Amino acid sequence: MDKFVVRGGNPLLGSIKVSGAKNSALPCMAAAILTEDEVVLENIPQVRDIETERRLLASMGAEVELGYGRAQHRTRIKCGVLSDPVAKYEIVKTMRASSLVLGPLIARTGIARVAMPGGCAIGGRPIDLHIKGLEAMGATITQEHGYLEARTNRLRGAHIVFDKITVTGTEDLLMAATLAEGETVFENCAREPEVTDLAALLTAMGAEIEGAGTSTMHVQGVTKLHGARHRINPDRIEAGTFLLAGAITGGDLNVDGLNPAHLGSLLGKLEQAGVRLDIGTDCVRVRSGGSLQATDISTEEYPGFPTDMQAQFMALATQAQGTTTVTENIFENRFMHVGELNRMGAHIAVNGRTATIRGKSELQSAAVMCSDLRASASLVLAALVADGETILDRVYHLDRGYERFEEKLRSVGAQIRRMGDVFAKK
Ligand code: UD1
């Protein structure tokens, strides 16, 4: 298992480029299931979850070419025949977003078998709302041997009110509705930019969708979708992580190729914390504005503060003067980074959904363990300002969602290197 070795102390200086959004790319790749034509996606990040999705689609009989036409970030998918409409457990267990194939599979083939995702480190993460929605659209769903099996002749339009806002649930059912008979109305939808990105691709494929990016969407089902070419949005979470890396190290960093409109809540919090920001049309420059001030956050659905930035913001809070409270409202068990940050010298106490961070702490290097994707990023941020050399174990969590993370950070002055597991290779 690879490790990162990080020596803290260097301010990050220069410019860093953001990759395409993993969380847009995953549903967009799943959308290719809806047509027998070719779908070409640009700006696909080269991260492990994308490779997992490629394996998933290929295992069903799709042709998937990553790095198509010599363009590293272009992907061509052709789901001509889906000989085996099954999402196997071996693949689903490593990536919960695999449940995104449920809706498009049943809509296209009338049958889908998808392994039930297991428990996940950041909470239960059920898919009951995906199931309830498909049932409302006329699918019969049974569960056997750890698999969900969904069947229908043709899905029909329905009026679906989500009990709770769910990002992949909205995406999954939106895809299903594009090929359903009649109109589907969704209420209480997720409004994340990733949903809007998916809706743009589906529209380019011939779907009829109104209201993407708002809480209510109307979808007129069509009988067939066709191929399309689409460019994936920049990754707002990767962008936000780099902005925090610039801020925490007191550097002068330009984060390029992002969409500032997708980062509103984070940028507002950074300004409140005393960080200087120059916001351009597709870049944000972050500079130290003196000492950081404690700024409370509370995670919410978009456009609120993203849960996927909570762990990284907590690393920043350890360097702010005063007491910060961080409330996690989306996932019940998303504080696993706290123990590791405390081992590095932070003062964080957790009570239920709220963490209280007392700053500023002089962080020290330690051997720490990554527990999930964003927790890993949080520990790297802490290590960038810690005294000495921090060793982060299990960086495979980070590799699921950040493209060449250590190379990008190194290019702006961070002392970070990857170390393969010498014992594993023997
Ligand atoms: C997506 C993102 C993830 C992000 C999360 C919240 C992808 C691939 N992943 O995850 O990075 O952290 O949104 O912004 O896009 N829930 C149910 N029943 C369901 C579905 C969800 O109760 O059927 C609950 C979840 O347990 C959670 C909340 O709804 O408490 C939000 O989860 P959801 O938006 O579905 O997260 P994901 O789509 O899995």
CSV table of C-alpha atoms and ligand atoms in Angstrom, one decimal:
chain,number,residue,atom,x,y,z
A,1,MET,CA,0.0,0.0,0.0
A,2,ASP,CA,1.4,3.4,-1.0
A,3,LYS,CA,2.2,6.0,1.6
A,4,PHE,CA,2.8,9.8,1.3
A,5,VAL,CA,5.7,11.3,3.1
A,6,VAL,CA,5.1,15.0,3.7
A,7,ARG,CA,7.5,17.5,5.2
A,8,GLY,CA,5.7,20.6,6.4
A,9,GLY,CA,6.6,24.2,6.4
A,10,ASN,CA,6.7,25.4,2.8
A,11,PRO,CA,4.1,28.1,1.6
A,12,LEU,CA,2.6,27.0,-1.7
A,13,LEU,CA,3.4,29.4,-4.5
A,14,GLY,CA,2.5,29.4,-8.1
A,15,SER,CA,-0.4,28.0,-10.1
A,16,ILE,CA,-2.2,24.7,-10.0
A,17,LYS,CA,-4.8,23.3,-12.5
A,18,VAL,CA,-8.0,21.6,-11.5
A,19,SER,CA,-9.1,18.3,-13.2
A,20,GLY,CA,-12.6,17.3,-14.2
A,21,ALA,CA,-15.1,16.4,-11.5
A,22,LYS,CA,-15.1,12.7,-10.5
A,23,ASN,CA,-18.6,13.1,-9.2
A,24,SER,CA,-19.8,14.4,-12.6
A,25,ALA,CA,-17.8,11.9,-14.6
A,26,LEU,CA,-19.3,8.8,-12.8
A,27,PRO,CA,-23.0,9.5,-13.6
A,28,CYS,CA,-22.1,10.7,-17.1
A,29,MET,CA,-20.3,7.4,-17.8
A,30,ALA,CA,-23.4,5.6,-16.4
A,31,ALA,CA,-25.6,7.6,-18.7
A,32,ALA,CA,-23.9,6.0,-21.7
A,33,ILE,CA,-25.8,2.8,-20.8
A,34,LEU,CA,-29.0,4.6,-22.0
A,35,THR,CA,-28.0,4.5,-25.7
A,36,GLU,CA,-26.5,2.0,-28.1
A,37,ASP,CA,-24.6,4.9,-29.8
A,38,GLU,CA,-21.2,6.2,-28.8
A,39,VAL,CA,-20.8,8.7,-26.0
A,40,VAL,CA,-17.6,10.7,-25.8
A,41,LEU,CA,-16.7,12.5,-22.6
A,42,GLU,CA,-13.9,15.1,-22.3
A,43,ASN,CA,-12.1,16.2,-19.2
A,44,ILE,CA,-12.5,12.8,-17.4
A,45,PRO,CA,-10.1,12.7,-14.4
A,46,GLN,CA,-7.6,9.9,-14.2
A,47,VAL,CA,-8.5,8.6,-10.8
A,48,ARG,CA,-9.3,5.1,-9.4
A,49,ASP,CA,-13.1,5.5,-9.2
A,50,ILE,CA,-13.1,6.1,-13.0
A,51,GLU,CA,-11.1,3.0,-13.6
A,52,THR,CA,-13.6,1.1,-11.4
A,53,GLU,CA,-16.5,2.5,-13.4
A,54,ARG,CA,-14.7,1.4,-16.6
A,55,ARG,CA,-14.4,-2.1,-15.3
A,56,LEU,CA,-18.1,-2.1,-14.2
A,57,LEU,CA,-19.3,-1.0,-17.7
A,58,ALA,CA,-16.9,-3.4,-19.4
A,59,SER,CA,-18.1,-6.3,-17.3
A,60,MET,CA,-21.6,-5.7,-18.7
A,61,GLY,CA,-20.5,-5.9,-22.3
A,62,ALA,CA,-19.8,-2.2,-23.0
A,63,GLU,CA,-16.8,-0.9,-24.9
A,64,VAL,CA,-15.0,1.6,-22.8
A,65,GLU,CA,-11.8,3.3,-23.9
A,66,LEU,CA,-10.1,5.6,-21.4
A,67,GLY,CA,-7.6,8.0,-23.0
A,68,TYR,CA,-9.4,7.7,-26.3
A,69,GLY,CA,-7.8,9.2,-29.4
A,70,ARG,CA,-4.5,9.9,-27.6
A,71,ALA,CA,-6.2,12.4,-25.4
A,72,GLN,CA,-5.5,11.3,-21.9
A,73,HIS,CA,-8.7,12.7,-20.5
A,74,ARG,CA,-11.1,11.7,-23.2
A,75,THR,CA,-13.3,8.6,-22.9
A,76,ARG,CA,-15.3,6.8,-25.5
A,77,ILE,CA,-18.1,4.5,-24.3
A,78,LYS,CA,-20.3,2.4,-26.5
A,79,CYS,CA,-23.0,0.2,-24.9
A,80,GLY,CA,-24.0,-1.5,-28.2
A,81,VAL,CA,-25.1,-4.7,-26.5
A,82,LEU,CA,-25.3,-5.1,-22.8
A,83,SER,CA,-24.9,-8.8,-22.6
A,84,ASP,CA,-24.7,-9.0,-18.8
A,85,PRO,CA,-26.7,-6.2,-17.1
A,86,VAL,CA,-25.2,-7.0,-13.7
A,87,ALA,CA,-23.2,-4.8,-11.3
A,88,LYS,CA,-21.1,-7.4,-9.5
A,89,TYR,CA,-20.3,-7.3,-5.8
A,90,GLU,CA,-16.5,-7.4,-6.4
A,91,ILE,CA,-16.8,-4.0,-8.1
A,92,VAL,CA,-19.7,-2.5,-6.2
A,93,LYS,CA,-18.0,-3.1,-2.8
A,94,THR,CA,-15.1,-0.8,-3.8
A,95,MET,CA,-17.3,2.1,-5.1
A,96,ARG,CA,-20.7,2.9,-3.8
A,97,ALA,CA,-21.4,5.1,-6.8
A,98,SER,CA,-21.9,1.8,-8.7
A,99,SER,CA,-25.6,2.1,-7.7
A,100,LEU,CA,-25.7,4.8,-10.4
A,101,VAL,CA,-26.1,2.1,-13.0
A,102,LEU,CA,-29.3,0.8,-11.5
A,103,GLY,CA,-31.6,3.4,-13.1
A,104,PRO,CA,-30.0,3.4,-16.6
A,105,LEU,CA,-29.8,-0.4,-16.8
A,106,ILE,CA,-33.4,-1.0,-16.1
A,107,ALA,CA,-34.5,1.8,-18.3
A,108,ARG,CA,-32.5,0.5,-21.2
A,109,THR,CA,-32.8,-3.3,-20.8
A,110,GLY,CA,-35.8,-3.8,-18.5
A,111,ILE,CA,-33.7,-5.7,-16.1
A,112,ALA,CA,-30.9,-4.8,-13.7
A,113,ARG,CA,-29.1,-6.8,-11.1
A,114,VAL,CA,-27.0,-4.7,-8.8
A,115,ALA,CA,-25.1,-5.9,-5.7
A,116,MET,CA,-26.2,-4.1,-2.5
A,117,PRO,CA,-23.5,-1.7,-1.5
A,118,GLY,CA,-22.1,-2.6,1.9
A,119,GLY,CA,-21.8,-0.3,4.9
A,120,CYS,CA,-19.4,2.5,4.3
A,121,ALA,CA,-16.9,4.2,6.5
A,122,ILE,CA,-18.8,7.6,6.4
A,123,GLY,CA,-22.1,6.2,7.5
A,124,GLY,CA,-24.8,3.8,6.5
A,125,ARG,CA,-25.4,5.4,3.0
A,126,PRO,CA,-28.5,3.4,2.1
A,127,ILE,CA,-30.1,3.4,-1.4
A,128,ASP,CA,-33.7,3.1,-0.3
A,129,LEU,CA,-34.7,6.3,-2.1
A,130,HIS,CA,-33.3,4.9,-5.5
A,131,ILE,CA,-35.5,1.8,-4.9
A,132,LYS,CA,-38.6,3.7,-3.9
A,133,GLY,CA,-38.4,5.9,-6.9
A,134,LEU,CA,-37.9,3.0,-9.4
A,135,GLU,CA,-40.9,1.2,-7.8
A,136,ALA,CA,-43.0,4.3,-8.2
A,137,MET,CA,-42.0,4.2,-11.9
A,138,GLY,CA,-43.4,0.6,-12.1
A,139,ALA,CA,-40.3,-1.5,-11.5
A,140,THR,CA,-40.6,-4.7,-9.5
A,141,ILE,CA,-37.6,-4.9,-7.1
A,142,THR,CA,-36.6,-8.0,-5.2
A,143,GLN,CA,-33.6,-8.8,-3.1
A,144,GLU,CA,-31.7,-12.1,-3.2
A,145,HIS,CA,-28.2,-13.2,-2.2
A,146,GLY,CA,-27.0,-9.7,-1.6
A,147,TYR,CA,-28.3,-8.5,-5.0
A,148,LEU,CA,-31.1,-6.2,-6.0
A,149,GLU,CA,-33.0,-7.3,-9.0
A,150,ALA,CA,-35.2,-4.8,-10.8
A,151,ARG,CA,-37.5,-5.7,-13.7
A,152,THR,CA,-40.1,-3.9,-15.8
A,153,ASN,CA,-41.5,-3.9,-19.3
A,154,ARG,CA,-41.1,-0.2,-19.6
A,155,LEU,CA,-40.8,2.3,-16.8
A,156,ARG,CA,-43.6,4.9,-16.6
A,157,GLY,CA,-43.6,8.5,-15.6
A,158,ALA,CA,-44.4,9.2,-11.9
A,159,HIS,CA,-44.5,12.0,-9.4
A,160,ILE,CA,-41.6,11.5,-7.0
A,161,VAL,CA,-40.9,13.5,-3.9
A,162,PHE,CA,-37.6,12.7,-2.4
A,163,ASP,CA,-37.9,12.2,1.4
A,164,LYS,CA,-34.4,13.4,1.7
A,165,ILE,CA,-32.1,15.2,-0.8
A,166,THR,CA,-29.8,12.7,-2.4
A,167,VAL,CA,-27.3,13.4,-5.1
A,168,THR,CA,-26.8,10.0,-6.7
A,169,GLY,CA,-30.4,9.2,-6.0
A,170,THR,CA,-31.5,12.2,-8.1
A,171,GLU,CA,-29.0,11.3,-10.8
A,172,ASP,CA,-30.0,7.6,-10.9
A,173,LEU,CA,-33.8,8.3,-11.2
A,174,LEU,CA,-33.2,11.2,-13.6
A,175,MET,CA,-31.5,8.8,-16.0
A,176,ALA,CA,-34.3,6.2,-15.6
A,177,ALA,CA,-36.9,8.9,-16.3
A,178,THR,CA,-35.4,9.9,-19.6
A,179,LEU,CA,-36.6,6.6,-21.2
A,180,ALA,CA,-39.8,6.2,-19.2
A,181,GLU,CA,-43.3,6.4,-20.8
A,182,GLY,CA,-44.8,9.9,-20.1
A,183,GLU,CA,-43.8,12.6,-17.7
A,184,THR,CA,-41.9,12.2,-14.5
A,185,VAL,CA,-41.9,15.1,-11.9
A,186,PHE,CA,-39.2,15.1,-9.3
A,187,GLU,CA,-39.5,17.3,-6.2
A,188,ASN,CA,-36.9,18.0,-3.5
A,189,CYS,CA,-34.1,17.1,-5.9
A,190,ALA,CA,-30.4,17.6,-5.3
A,191,ARG,CA,-29.2,20.9,-7.0
A,192,GLU,CA,-25.5,20.0,-7.1
A,193,PRO,CA,-23.6,21.1,-10.2
A,194,GLU,CA,-22.9,17.4,-10.8
A,195,VAL,CA,-26.7,16.9,-11.4
A,196,THR,CA,-26.8,19.8,-13.8
A,197,ASP,CA,-23.7,18.5,-15.6
A,198,LEU,CA,-25.4,15.1,-16.0
A,199,ALA,CA,-28.7,16.8,-17.2
A,200,ALA,CA,-26.6,18.7,-19.9
A,201,LEU,CA,-25.2,15.4,-21.2
A,202,LEU,CA,-28.7,13.7,-21.2
A,203,THR,CA,-30.2,16.7,-23.0
A,204,ALA,CA,-27.4,16.4,-25.6
A,205,MET,CA,-28.4,12.8,-26.0
A,206,GLY,CA,-32.0,13.8,-26.8
A,207,ALA,CA,-33.6,13.7,-23.3
A,208,GLU,CA,-36.3,16.3,-22.4
A,209,ILE,CA,-35.5,17.8,-19.0
A,210,GLU,CA,-36.6,21.0,-17.4
A,211,GLY,CA,-35.5,22.5,-14.1
A,212,ALA,CA,-32.1,20.8,-13.7
A,213,GLY,CA,-30.2,22.7,-10.9
A,214,THR,CA,-33.5,23.5,-9.1
A,215,SER,CA,-35.5,21.5,-6.6
A,216,THR,CA,-38.2,20.5,-9.1
A,217,MET,CA,-37.4,18.7,-12.4
A,218,HIS,CA,-39.8,17.7,-15.2
A,219,VAL,CA,-38.8,14.9,-17.5
A,220,GLN,CA,-40.7,13.9,-20.7
A,221,GLY,CA,-39.7,10.4,-21.5
A,222,VAL,CA,-38.6,9.5,-25.0
A,223,THR,CA,-38.3,6.1,-26.6
A,224,LYS,CA,-34.6,6.4,-27.6
A,225,LEU,CA,-31.5,8.4,-26.8
A,226,HIS,CA,-28.6,8.9,-29.1
A,227,GLY,CA,-24.9,9.4,-28.8
A,228,ALA,CA,-23.3,12.7,-27.7
A,229,ARG,CA,-20.1,14.4,-26.9
A,230,HIS,CA,-19.8,16.3,-23.5
A,231,ARG,CA,-17.2,18.1,-21.5
A,232,ILE,CA,-17.2,17.3,-17.7
A,233,ASN,CA,-17.3,20.3,-15.2
A,234,PRO,CA,-14.2,21.1,-13.3
A,235,ASP,CA,-13.9,19.4,-9.9
A,236,ARG,CA,-15.1,21.9,-7.3
A,237,ILE,CA,-14.0,19.7,-4.4
A,238,GLU,CA,-10.5,19.3,-5.7
A,239,ALA,CA,-10.4,23.1,-6.4
A,240,GLY,CA,-11.6,23.8,-2.8
A,241,THR,CA,-8.9,21.4,-1.4
A,242,PHE,CA,-6.2,23.4,-3.3
A,243,LEU,CA,-7.6,26.7,-2.1
A,244,LEU,CA,-7.3,25.5,1.5
A,245,ALA,CA,-3.8,24.2,0.8
A,246,GLY,CA,-2.8,27.7,-0.3
A,247,ALA,CA,-4.6,29.3,2.7
A,248,ILE,CA,-3.3,26.9,5.4
A,249,THR,CA,0.4,27.3,4.2
A,250,GLY,CA,0.1,31.1,4.1
A,251,GLY,CA,1.1,30.9,0.4
A,252,ASP,CA,0.2,32.7,-2.8
A,253,LEU,CA,-1.6,30.2,-5.0
A,254,ASN,CA,-3.6,30.5,-8.1
A,255,VAL,CA,-6.1,27.7,-8.6
A,256,ASP,CA,-6.9,27.6,-12.2
A,257,GLY,CA,-9.6,26.0,-14.4
A,258,LEU,CA,-12.4,26.1,-11.8
A,259,ASN,CA,-15.9,27.6,-11.8
A,260,PRO,CA,-16.1,30.1,-8.9
A,261,ALA,CA,-19.9,30.0,-9.0
A,262,HIS,CA,-19.7,26.4,-7.8
A,263,LEU,CA,-17.6,27.4,-4.8
A,264,GLY,CA,-19.7,30.2,-3.3
A,265,SER,CA,-20.1,28.9,0.3
A,266,LEU,CA,-16.5,27.9,0.6
A,267,LEU,CA,-15.2,31.2,-0.8
A,268,GLY,CA,-17.4,33.1,1.7
A,269,LYS,CA,-16.0,31.2,4.6
A,270,LEU,CA,-12.5,31.7,3.5
A,271,GLU,CA,-13.0,35.5,3.3
A,272,GLN,CA,-14.6,35.4,6.8
A,273,ALA,CA,-11.5,33.5,8.0
A,274,GLY,CA,-9.3,36.4,6.8
A,275,VAL,CA,-7.9,34.8,3.6
A,276,ARG,CA,-7.4,37.2,0.7
A,277,LEU,CA,-9.1,36.1,-2.5
A,278,ASP,CA,-8.9,37.4,-6.0
A,279,ILE,CA,-11.8,35.7,-7.9
A,280,GLY,CA,-11.5,35.6,-11.7
A,281,THR,CA,-13.8,34.0,-14.3
A,282,ASP,CA,-12.2,30.6,-14.1
A,283,CYS,CA,-9.6,30.9,-11.3
A,284,VAL,CA,-9.2,32.0,-7.8
A,285,ARG,CA,-6.0,33.3,-6.3
A,286,VAL,CA,-5.6,32.7,-2.5
A,287,ARG,CA,-3.1,34.7,-0.4
A,288,SER,CA,-2.4,35.0,3.3
A,289,GLY,CA,-4.2,38.0,4.9
A,290,GLY,CA,-2.4,37.7,8.2
A,291,SER,CA,-3.5,35.3,10.9
A,292,LEU,CA,-6.5,33.0,10.3
A,293,GLN,CA,-9.7,33.6,12.3
A,294,ALA,CA,-12.0,30.9,13.6
A,295,THR,CA,-15.1,30.6,11.3
A,296,ASP,CA,-17.9,28.1,12.0
A,297,ILE,CA,-19.3,25.9,9.3
A,298,SER,CA,-22.3,23.6,9.0
A,299,THR,CA,-22.5,21.2,6.1
A,300,GLU,CA,-25.6,21.3,3.9
A,301,GLU,CA,-26.8,20.3,0.5
A,302,TYR,CA,-25.7,22.5,-2.4
A,303,PRO,CA,-25.5,25.5,-2.4
A,304,GLY,CA,-24.6,25.1,1.3
A,305,PHE,CA,-21.2,24.2,2.6
A,306,PRO,CA,-20.3,20.8,1.0
A,307,THR,CA,-19.8,17.8,3.3
A,308,ASP,CA,-17.0,16.8,0.9
A,309,MET,CA,-15.0,19.9,2.1
A,310,GLN,CA,-15.7,19.5,5.8
A,311,ALA,CA,-12.6,17.4,6.7
A,312,GLN,CA,-10.2,19.7,4.8
A,313,PHE,CA,-11.8,22.8,6.4
A,314,MET,CA,-11.2,21.3,9.8
A,315,ALA,CA,-7.5,21.1,9.1
A,316,LEU,CA,-7.6,24.8,8.3
A,317,ALA,CA,-9.5,25.5,11.5
A,318,THR,CA,-6.7,24.0,13.6
A,319,GLN,CA,-4.6,26.9,12.4
A,320,ALA,CA,-7.2,29.6,13.1
A,321,GLN,CA,-7.2,31.8,16.2
A,322,GLY,CA,-10.1,31.0,18.5
A,323,THR,CA,-12.7,28.3,18.6
A,324,THR,CA,-14.4,26.9,15.5
A,325,THR,CA,-17.5,24.7,15.4
A,326,VAL,CA,-18.0,22.3,12.5
A,327,THR,CA,-21.4,20.7,12.2
A,328,GLU,CA,-21.9,17.7,9.9
A,329,ASN,CA,-25.5,17.4,8.8
A,330,ILE,CA,-25.2,15.0,5.8
A,331,PHE,CA,-23.4,11.9,7.0
A,332,GLU,CA,-23.5,10.5,10.5
A,333,ASN,CA,-20.0,9.2,10.8
A,334,ARG,CA,-17.8,11.7,9.0
A,335,PHE,CA,-15.3,12.7,11.7
A,336,MET,CA,-12.8,9.9,11.3
A,337,HIS,CA,-10.0,12.4,10.6
A,338,VAL,CA,-10.5,14.0,14.0
A,339,GLY,CA,-8.5,11.3,15.9
A,340,GLU,CA,-5.6,11.5,13.5
A,341,LEU,CA,-5.6,15.3,13.5
A,342,ASN,CA,-5.5,15.2,17.3
A,343,ARG,CA,-2.6,12.8,17.1
A,344,MET,CA,-0.8,15.5,15.2
A,345,GLY,CA,-1.4,18.0,18.0
A,346,ALA,CA,-4.8,19.5,17.2
A,347,HIS,CA,-7.4,20.1,19.9
A,348,ILE,CA,-10.7,18.8,18.6
A,349,ALA,CA,-13.6,17.5,20.6
A,350,VAL,CA,-16.6,15.8,19.1
A,351,ASN,CA,-20.1,15.8,20.5
A,352,GLY,CA,-22.6,14.1,18.2
A,353,ARG,CA,-22.7,15.9,14.9
A,354,THR,CA,-20.6,18.8,16.1
A,355,ALA,CA,-16.8,19.1,16.4
A,356,THR,CA,-15.2,21.9,18.3
A,357,ILE,CA,-11.7,22.9,17.3
A,358,ARG,CA,-9.6,25.0,19.6
A,359,GLY,CA,-6.9,26.9,17.7
A,360,LYS,CA,-4.3,27.7,16.9
A,361,SER,CA,-2.3,24.5,17.4
A,362,GLU,CA,1.3,23.9,16.5
A,363,LEU,CA,0.9,20.7,14.5
A,364,GLN,CA,3.6,18.0,14.7
A,365,SER,CA,4.4,15.3,12.3
A,366,ALA,CA,3.2,11.7,13.0
A,367,ALA,CA,2.4,8.4,11.3
A,368,VAL,CA,-1.3,8.7,10.4
A,369,MET,CA,-3.8,6.6,8.7
A,370,CYS,CA,-6.2,7.7,5.9
A,371,SER,CA,-9.7,6.5,6.5
A,372,ASP,CA,-11.7,7.9,3.5
A,373,LEU,CA,-11.2,10.1,0.5
A,374,ARG,CA,-11.7,13.5,2.0
A,375,ALA,CA,-10.2,12.6,5.4
A,376,SER,CA,-7.0,11.8,3.5
A,377,ALA,CA,-6.9,15.2,1.9
A,378,SER,CA,-7.5,16.8,5.3
A,379,LEU,CA,-4.4,14.9,6.7
A,380,VAL,CA,-2.3,16.1,3.8
A,381,LEU,CA,-3.3,19.7,4.5
A,382,ALA,CA,-2.4,19.3,8.2
A,383,ALA,CA,0.9,17.7,7.2
A,384,LEU,CA,1.8,20.6,5.0
A,385,VAL,CA,2.1,22.8,8.1
A,386,ALA,CA,3.3,20.3,10.6
A,387,ASP,CA,6.7,20.4,12.1
A,388,GLY,CA,8.7,17.5,10.6
A,389,GLU,CA,7.9,14.6,8.3
A,390,THR,CA,4.4,13.1,8.4
A,391,ILE,CA,3.8,9.6,6.9
A,392,LEU,CA,0.3,9.0,5.7
A,393,ASP,CA,-0.7,5.4,5.2
A,394,ARG,CA,-3.5,4.0,3.0
A,395,VAL,CA,-3.4,6.8,0.4
A,396,TYR,CA,-5.4,4.5,-1.9
A,397,HIS,CA,-8.4,6.3,-0.4
A,398,LEU,CA,-7.1,9.6,-1.8
A,399,ASP,CA,-6.3,8.0,-5.2
A,400,ARG,CA,-10.0,7.2,-5.6
A,401,GLY,CA,-10.7,10.9,-6.3
A,402,TYR,CA,-7.7,13.1,-6.7
A,403,GLU,CA,-5.6,13.0,-9.9
A,404,ARG,CA,-1.9,13.2,-9.4
A,405,PHE,CA,-2.4,14.9,-6.1
A,406,GLU,CA,1.1,14.8,-4.9
A,407,GLU,CA,2.6,15.9,-8.2
A,408,LYS,CA,0.3,18.9,-8.4
A,409,LEU,CA,1.2,19.9,-4.8
A,410,ARG,CA,4.9,19.4,-5.5
A,411,SER,CA,4.7,21.7,-8.5
A,412,VAL,CA,3.8,24.6,-6.2
A,413,GLY,CA,6.5,23.9,-3.7
A,414,ALA,CA,5.1,21.2,-1.3
A,415,GLN,CA,7.5,18.6,-0.1
A,416,ILE,CA,5.5,15.5,-0.7
A,417,ARG,CA,6.5,12.2,-2.2
A,418,ARG,CA,4.8,8.8,-2.7
A,419,MET,CA,6.4,5.8,-1.2
A,420,GLY,CA,5.4,2.3,-2.5
A,421,ASP,CA,5.1,-0.4,0.2
A,422,VAL,CA,8.5,-2.1,0.0
A,423,PHE,CA,7.4,-5.0,2.1
A,424,ALA,CA,4.4,-5.7,-0.2
A,425,LYS,CA,6.8,-5.9,-3.2
A,426,LYS,CA,9.1,-8.5,-1.7
B,1,UD1,C1,-22.7,12.1,-3.2
B,1,UD1,C2,-21.3,12.2,-3.6
B,1,UD1,C3,-20.5,12.3,-2.3
B,1,UD1,C4,-21.0,13.4,-1.4
B,1,UD1,C5,-22.5,13.3,-1.2
B,1,UD1,C6,-23.2,14.4,-0.5
B,1,UD1,C7,-21.0,11.0,-5.7
B,1,UD1,C8,-20.5,9.9,-6.4
B,1,UD1,N1,-20.8,11.1,-4.3
B,1,UD1,O1,-22.9,10.8,-2.5
B,1,UD1,O2,-19.1,12.6,-2.6
B,1,UD1,O3,-20.4,13.4,-0.1
B,1,UD1,O4,-23.2,13.1,-2.5
B,1,UD1,O5,-22.9,15.6,-1.1
B,1,UD1,O6,-21.6,11.9,-6.3
B,1,UD1,N2,-29.6,8.7,1.7
B,1,UD1,C9,-30.7,7.9,2.1
B,1,UD1,N3,-31.2,7.1,1.2
B,1,UD1,C10,-30.8,7.0,-0.1
B,1,UD1,C11,-29.8,7.8,-0.5
B,1,UD1,C12,-29.2,8.7,0.4
B,1,UD1,O7,-31.1,7.9,3.2
B,1,UD1,O8,-31.4,6.2,-0.9
B,1,UD1,C13,-29.0,9.6,2.7
B,1,UD1,C14,-27.5,9.3,2.9
B,1,UD1,O9,-27.4,8.3,3.9
B,1,UD1,C15,-27.0,10.7,3.4
B,1,UD1,C16,-27.9,11.7,2.6
B,1,UD1,O10,-29.0,10.9,2.1
B,1,UD1,O11,-27.3,10.9,4.7
B,1,UD1,C17,-27.2,12.2,1.4
B,1,UD1,O12,-26.6,11.2,0.6
B,1,UD1,P1,-26.4,11.3,-1.0
B,1,UD1,O13,-26.6,12.7,-1.4
B,1,UD1,O14,-27.2,10.2,-1.6
B,1,UD1,O15,-24.9,10.9,-1.1
B,1,UD1,P2,-24.3,10.1,-2.3
B,1,UD1,O16,-25.1,10.5,-3.5
B,1,UD1,O17,-24.0,8.7,-2.0
